[in-house]
Rosetta silent file (secondary structure, phi, psi, omega in degrees, C-alpha in Angstrom):
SEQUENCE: XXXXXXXXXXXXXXXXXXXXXXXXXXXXXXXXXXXXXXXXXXXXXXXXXXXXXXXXXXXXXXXXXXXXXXXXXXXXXXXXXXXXXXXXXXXXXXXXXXXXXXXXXXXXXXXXXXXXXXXXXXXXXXXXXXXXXXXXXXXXXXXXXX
SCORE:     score description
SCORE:     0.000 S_00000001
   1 L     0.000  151.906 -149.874  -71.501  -37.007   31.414 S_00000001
   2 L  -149.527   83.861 -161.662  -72.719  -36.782   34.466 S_00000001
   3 L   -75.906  137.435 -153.748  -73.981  -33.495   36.445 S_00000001
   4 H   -51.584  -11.389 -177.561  -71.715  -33.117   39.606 S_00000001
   5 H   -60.075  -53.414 -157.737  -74.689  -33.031   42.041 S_00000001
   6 H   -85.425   -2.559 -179.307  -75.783  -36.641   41.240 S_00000001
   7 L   -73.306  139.870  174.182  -72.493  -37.791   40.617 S_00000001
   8 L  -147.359 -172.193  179.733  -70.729  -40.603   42.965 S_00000001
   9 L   -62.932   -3.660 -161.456  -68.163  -43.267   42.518 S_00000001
  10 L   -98.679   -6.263 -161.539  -69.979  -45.712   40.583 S_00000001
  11 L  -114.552   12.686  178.003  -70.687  -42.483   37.614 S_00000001
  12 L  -102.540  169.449  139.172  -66.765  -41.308   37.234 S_00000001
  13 L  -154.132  144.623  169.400  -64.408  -43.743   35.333 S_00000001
  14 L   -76.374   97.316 -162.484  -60.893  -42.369   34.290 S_00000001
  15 L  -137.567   86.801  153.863  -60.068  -43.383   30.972 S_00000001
  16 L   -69.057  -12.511  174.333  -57.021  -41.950   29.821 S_00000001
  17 L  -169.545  135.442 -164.477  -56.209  -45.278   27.938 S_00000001
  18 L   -83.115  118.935  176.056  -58.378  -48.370   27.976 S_00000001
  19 L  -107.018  121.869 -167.507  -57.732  -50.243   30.911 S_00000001
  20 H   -77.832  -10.551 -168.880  -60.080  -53.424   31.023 S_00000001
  21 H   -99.345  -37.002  176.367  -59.992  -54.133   34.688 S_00000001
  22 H   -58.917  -35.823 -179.861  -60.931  -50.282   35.492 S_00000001
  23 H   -87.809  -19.831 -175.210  -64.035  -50.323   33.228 S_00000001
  24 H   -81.386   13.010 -172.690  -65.031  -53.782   34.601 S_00000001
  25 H   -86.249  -72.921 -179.719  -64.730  -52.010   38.038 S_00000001
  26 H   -37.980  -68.069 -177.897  -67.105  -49.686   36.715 S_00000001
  27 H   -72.492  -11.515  170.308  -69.639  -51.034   34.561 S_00000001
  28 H   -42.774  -37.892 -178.231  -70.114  -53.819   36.846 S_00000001
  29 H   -93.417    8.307  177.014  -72.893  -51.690   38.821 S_00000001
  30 L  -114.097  170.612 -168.972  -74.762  -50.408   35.806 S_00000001
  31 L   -97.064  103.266  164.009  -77.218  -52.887   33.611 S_00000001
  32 L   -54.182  -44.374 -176.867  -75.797  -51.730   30.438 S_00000001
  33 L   -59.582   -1.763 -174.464  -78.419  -53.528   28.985 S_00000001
  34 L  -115.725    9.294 -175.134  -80.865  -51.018   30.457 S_00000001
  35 L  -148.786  134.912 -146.332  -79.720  -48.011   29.721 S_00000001
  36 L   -69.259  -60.003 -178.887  -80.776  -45.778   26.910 S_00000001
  37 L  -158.937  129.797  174.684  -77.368  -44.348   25.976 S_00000001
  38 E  -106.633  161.481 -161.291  -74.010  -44.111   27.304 S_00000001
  39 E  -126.669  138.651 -173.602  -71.844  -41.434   26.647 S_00000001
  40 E  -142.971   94.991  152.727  -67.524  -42.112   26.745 S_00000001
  41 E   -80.919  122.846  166.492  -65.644  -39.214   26.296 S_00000001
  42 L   -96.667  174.193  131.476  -62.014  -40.100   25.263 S_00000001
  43 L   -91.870  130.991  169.036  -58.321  -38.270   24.964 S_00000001
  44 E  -114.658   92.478  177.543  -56.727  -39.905   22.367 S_00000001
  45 L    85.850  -93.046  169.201  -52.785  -38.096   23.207 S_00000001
  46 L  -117.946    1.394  152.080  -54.177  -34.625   23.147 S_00000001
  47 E   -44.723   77.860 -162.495  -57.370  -34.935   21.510 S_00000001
  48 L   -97.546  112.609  157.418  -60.774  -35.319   22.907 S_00000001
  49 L   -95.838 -171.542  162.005  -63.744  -37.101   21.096 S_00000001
  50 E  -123.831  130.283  149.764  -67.282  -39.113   22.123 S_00000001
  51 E  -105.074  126.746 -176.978  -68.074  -41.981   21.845 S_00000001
  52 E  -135.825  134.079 -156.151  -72.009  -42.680   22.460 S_00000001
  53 E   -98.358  129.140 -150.710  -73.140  -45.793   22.886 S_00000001
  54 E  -149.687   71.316 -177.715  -77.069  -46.369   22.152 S_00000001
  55 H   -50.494  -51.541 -167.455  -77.305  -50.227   23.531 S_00000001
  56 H   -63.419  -11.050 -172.707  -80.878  -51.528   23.300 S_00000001
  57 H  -105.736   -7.140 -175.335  -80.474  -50.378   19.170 S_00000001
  58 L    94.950   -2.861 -127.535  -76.567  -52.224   18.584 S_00000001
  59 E  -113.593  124.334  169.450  -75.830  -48.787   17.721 S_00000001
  60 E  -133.344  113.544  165.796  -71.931  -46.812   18.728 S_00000001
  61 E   -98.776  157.948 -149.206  -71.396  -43.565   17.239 S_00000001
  62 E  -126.616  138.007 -162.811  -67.834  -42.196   16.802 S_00000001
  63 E  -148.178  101.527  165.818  -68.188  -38.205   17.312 S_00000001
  64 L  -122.878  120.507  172.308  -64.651  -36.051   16.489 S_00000001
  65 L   -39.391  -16.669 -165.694  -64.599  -32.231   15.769 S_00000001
  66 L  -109.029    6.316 -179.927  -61.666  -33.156   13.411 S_00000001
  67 L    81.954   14.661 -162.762  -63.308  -35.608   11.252 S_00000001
  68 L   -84.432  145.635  165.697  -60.805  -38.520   12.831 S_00000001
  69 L  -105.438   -9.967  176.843  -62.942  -42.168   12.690 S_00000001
  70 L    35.253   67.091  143.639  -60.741  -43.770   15.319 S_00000001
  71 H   -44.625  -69.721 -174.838  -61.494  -47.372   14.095 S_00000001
  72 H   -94.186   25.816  141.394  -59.650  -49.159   16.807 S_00000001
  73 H   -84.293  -42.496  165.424  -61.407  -47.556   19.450 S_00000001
  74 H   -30.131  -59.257 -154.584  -64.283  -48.610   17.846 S_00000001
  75 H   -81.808  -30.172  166.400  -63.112  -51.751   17.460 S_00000001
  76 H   -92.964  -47.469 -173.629  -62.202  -52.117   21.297 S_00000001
  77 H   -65.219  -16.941  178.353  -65.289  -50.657   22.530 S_00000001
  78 H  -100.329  -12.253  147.556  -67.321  -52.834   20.585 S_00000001
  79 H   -38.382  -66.631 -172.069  -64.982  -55.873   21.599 S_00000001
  80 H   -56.981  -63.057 -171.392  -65.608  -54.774   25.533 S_00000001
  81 H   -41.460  -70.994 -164.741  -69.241  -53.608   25.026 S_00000001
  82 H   -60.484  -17.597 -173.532  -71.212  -56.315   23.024 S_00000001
  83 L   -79.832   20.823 -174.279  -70.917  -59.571   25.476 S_00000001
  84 L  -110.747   12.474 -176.403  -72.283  -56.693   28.219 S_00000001
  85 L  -137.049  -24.134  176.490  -75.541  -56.079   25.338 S_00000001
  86 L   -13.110  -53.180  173.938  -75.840  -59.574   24.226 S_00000001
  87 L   -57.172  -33.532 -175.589  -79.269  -59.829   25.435 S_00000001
  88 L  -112.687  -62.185 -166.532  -80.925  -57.039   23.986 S_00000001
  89 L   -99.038  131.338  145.373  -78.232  -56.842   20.867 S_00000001
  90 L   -96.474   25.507  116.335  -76.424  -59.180   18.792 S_00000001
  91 L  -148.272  172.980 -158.720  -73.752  -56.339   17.396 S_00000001
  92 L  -106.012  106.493  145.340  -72.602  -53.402   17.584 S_00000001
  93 E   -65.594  116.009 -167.436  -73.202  -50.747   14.286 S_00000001
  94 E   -94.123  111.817  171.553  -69.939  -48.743   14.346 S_00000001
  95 E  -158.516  147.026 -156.892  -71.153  -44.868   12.204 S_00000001
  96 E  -128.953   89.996  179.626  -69.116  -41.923   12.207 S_00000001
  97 L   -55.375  178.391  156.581  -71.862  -39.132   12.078 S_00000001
  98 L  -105.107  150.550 -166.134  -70.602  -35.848   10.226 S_00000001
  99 L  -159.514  148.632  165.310  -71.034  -33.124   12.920 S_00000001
 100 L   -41.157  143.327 -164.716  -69.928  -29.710   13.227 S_00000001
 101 L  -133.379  151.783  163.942  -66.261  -29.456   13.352 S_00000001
 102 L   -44.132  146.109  172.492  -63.695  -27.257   15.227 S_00000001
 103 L  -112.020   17.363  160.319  -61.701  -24.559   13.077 S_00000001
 104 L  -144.634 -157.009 -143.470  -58.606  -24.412   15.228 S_00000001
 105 L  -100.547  -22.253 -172.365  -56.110  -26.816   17.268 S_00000001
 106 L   -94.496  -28.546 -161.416  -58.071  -26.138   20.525 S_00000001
 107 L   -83.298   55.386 -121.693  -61.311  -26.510   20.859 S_00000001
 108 H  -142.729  -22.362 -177.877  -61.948  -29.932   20.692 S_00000001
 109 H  -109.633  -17.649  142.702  -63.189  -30.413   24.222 S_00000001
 110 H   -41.052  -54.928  171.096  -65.600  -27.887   24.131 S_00000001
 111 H   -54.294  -46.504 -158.601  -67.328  -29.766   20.900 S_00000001
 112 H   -85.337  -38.470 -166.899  -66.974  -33.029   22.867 S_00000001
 113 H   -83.398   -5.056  171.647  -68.862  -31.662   26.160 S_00000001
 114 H   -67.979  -50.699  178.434  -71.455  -30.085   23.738 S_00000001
 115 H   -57.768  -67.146 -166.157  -72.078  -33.162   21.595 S_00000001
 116 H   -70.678  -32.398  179.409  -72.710  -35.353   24.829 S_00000001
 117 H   -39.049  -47.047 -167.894  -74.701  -32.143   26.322 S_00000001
 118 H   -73.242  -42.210 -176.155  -77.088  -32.517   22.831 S_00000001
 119 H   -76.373  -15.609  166.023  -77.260  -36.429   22.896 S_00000001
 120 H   -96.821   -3.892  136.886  -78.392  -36.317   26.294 S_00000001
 121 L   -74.555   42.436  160.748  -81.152  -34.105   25.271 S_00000001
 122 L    50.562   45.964  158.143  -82.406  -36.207   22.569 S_00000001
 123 L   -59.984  128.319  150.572  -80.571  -34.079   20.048 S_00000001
 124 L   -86.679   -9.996 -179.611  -81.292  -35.747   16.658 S_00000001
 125 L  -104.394  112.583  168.393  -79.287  -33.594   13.926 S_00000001
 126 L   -79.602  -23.473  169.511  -76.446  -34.589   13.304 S_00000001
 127 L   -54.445  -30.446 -148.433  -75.507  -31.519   10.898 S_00000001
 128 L  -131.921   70.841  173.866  -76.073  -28.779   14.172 S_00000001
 129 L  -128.578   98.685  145.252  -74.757  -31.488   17.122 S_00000001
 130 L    91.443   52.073  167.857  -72.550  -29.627   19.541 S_00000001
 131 L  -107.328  -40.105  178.061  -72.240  -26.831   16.739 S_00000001
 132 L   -53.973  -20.255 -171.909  -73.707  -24.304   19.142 S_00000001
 133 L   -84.076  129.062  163.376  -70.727  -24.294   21.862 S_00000001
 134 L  -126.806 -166.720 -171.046  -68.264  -22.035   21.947 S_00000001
 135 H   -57.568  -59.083 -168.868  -65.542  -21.331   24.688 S_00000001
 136 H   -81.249   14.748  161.528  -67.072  -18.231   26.315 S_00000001
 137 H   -82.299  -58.192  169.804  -70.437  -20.127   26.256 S_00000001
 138 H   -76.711  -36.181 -178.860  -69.383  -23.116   28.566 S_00000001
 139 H   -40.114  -69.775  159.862  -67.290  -20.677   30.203 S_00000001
 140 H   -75.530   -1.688  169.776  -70.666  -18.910   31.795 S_00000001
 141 H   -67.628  -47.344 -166.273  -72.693  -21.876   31.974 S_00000001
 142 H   -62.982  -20.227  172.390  -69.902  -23.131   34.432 S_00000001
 143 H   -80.311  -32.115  174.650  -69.687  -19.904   36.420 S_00000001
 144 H   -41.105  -46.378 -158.461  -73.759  -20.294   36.758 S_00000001
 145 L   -71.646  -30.150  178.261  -73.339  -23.607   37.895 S_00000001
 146 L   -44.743    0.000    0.000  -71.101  -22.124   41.272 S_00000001
């Protein structure tokens, strides 16, 4: 996540499905190896989770309001990821925190921009992580934001 003032081309990537030539467009300009934690929101169909990536520790958490562990995302991101951490890491610990979880069919992207909101404030609880968001909460940060 990325706030749009500071944002440019090198800080979007599209990743409706993982396409390997698109992220190696991307991650080419950042030092992965340098940087404290990256944050990958997916869609899996209709679905949105995080994935956050904590390089210099080895470390990928799997973050879904629905309790899903999505093992072969894992399993590609830590495929793609570790020769780009090699230096600082020799693998990638795959853990599927428990986190607050949506109670209906929608809300699922709300939880996901809340979880990466918390992890990039050095949120540490995983019990209260992205538990605080509701709709009409991001709803007036984002008119604020105008």
């Amino acid at each position: 996540m990325v706030p749009a003032k500071c944002a440019d081309k090198r800080t979007k990537l599209s990743l409706t499905s993982f396409n390997k030539s698109e992220a190696d467009k991307f991650y080419k300009h950042l030092e992965v190896c340098e940087k404290e934690l990256i944050i990958i929101p997916i869609c899996d169909n209709v679905h949105w989770f995080l994935a956050a990536l904590y390089p210099r520790k080895g470390q990928l958490y799997i973050i879904c309001s629905l309790g899903q562990t999505y093992k072969n995302v894992a399993y590609t991101l830590k495929r793609y990821f570790l020769p780009r951490i090699s230096r600082v890491a020799q693998d990638i610990a795959v853990s599927y925190p428990k986190v607050p979880r949506q109670n209906n069919g929608i809300d699922c992207g709300v939880f996901t921009i809340y979880y990466g909101s918390d992890l990039i404030q050095n949120h540490k609880d995983w019990t209260t992580l992205g538990g605080h968001g509701s709709r009409v909460k991001l709803l007036k940060e984002l008119e604020e934001m105008k």
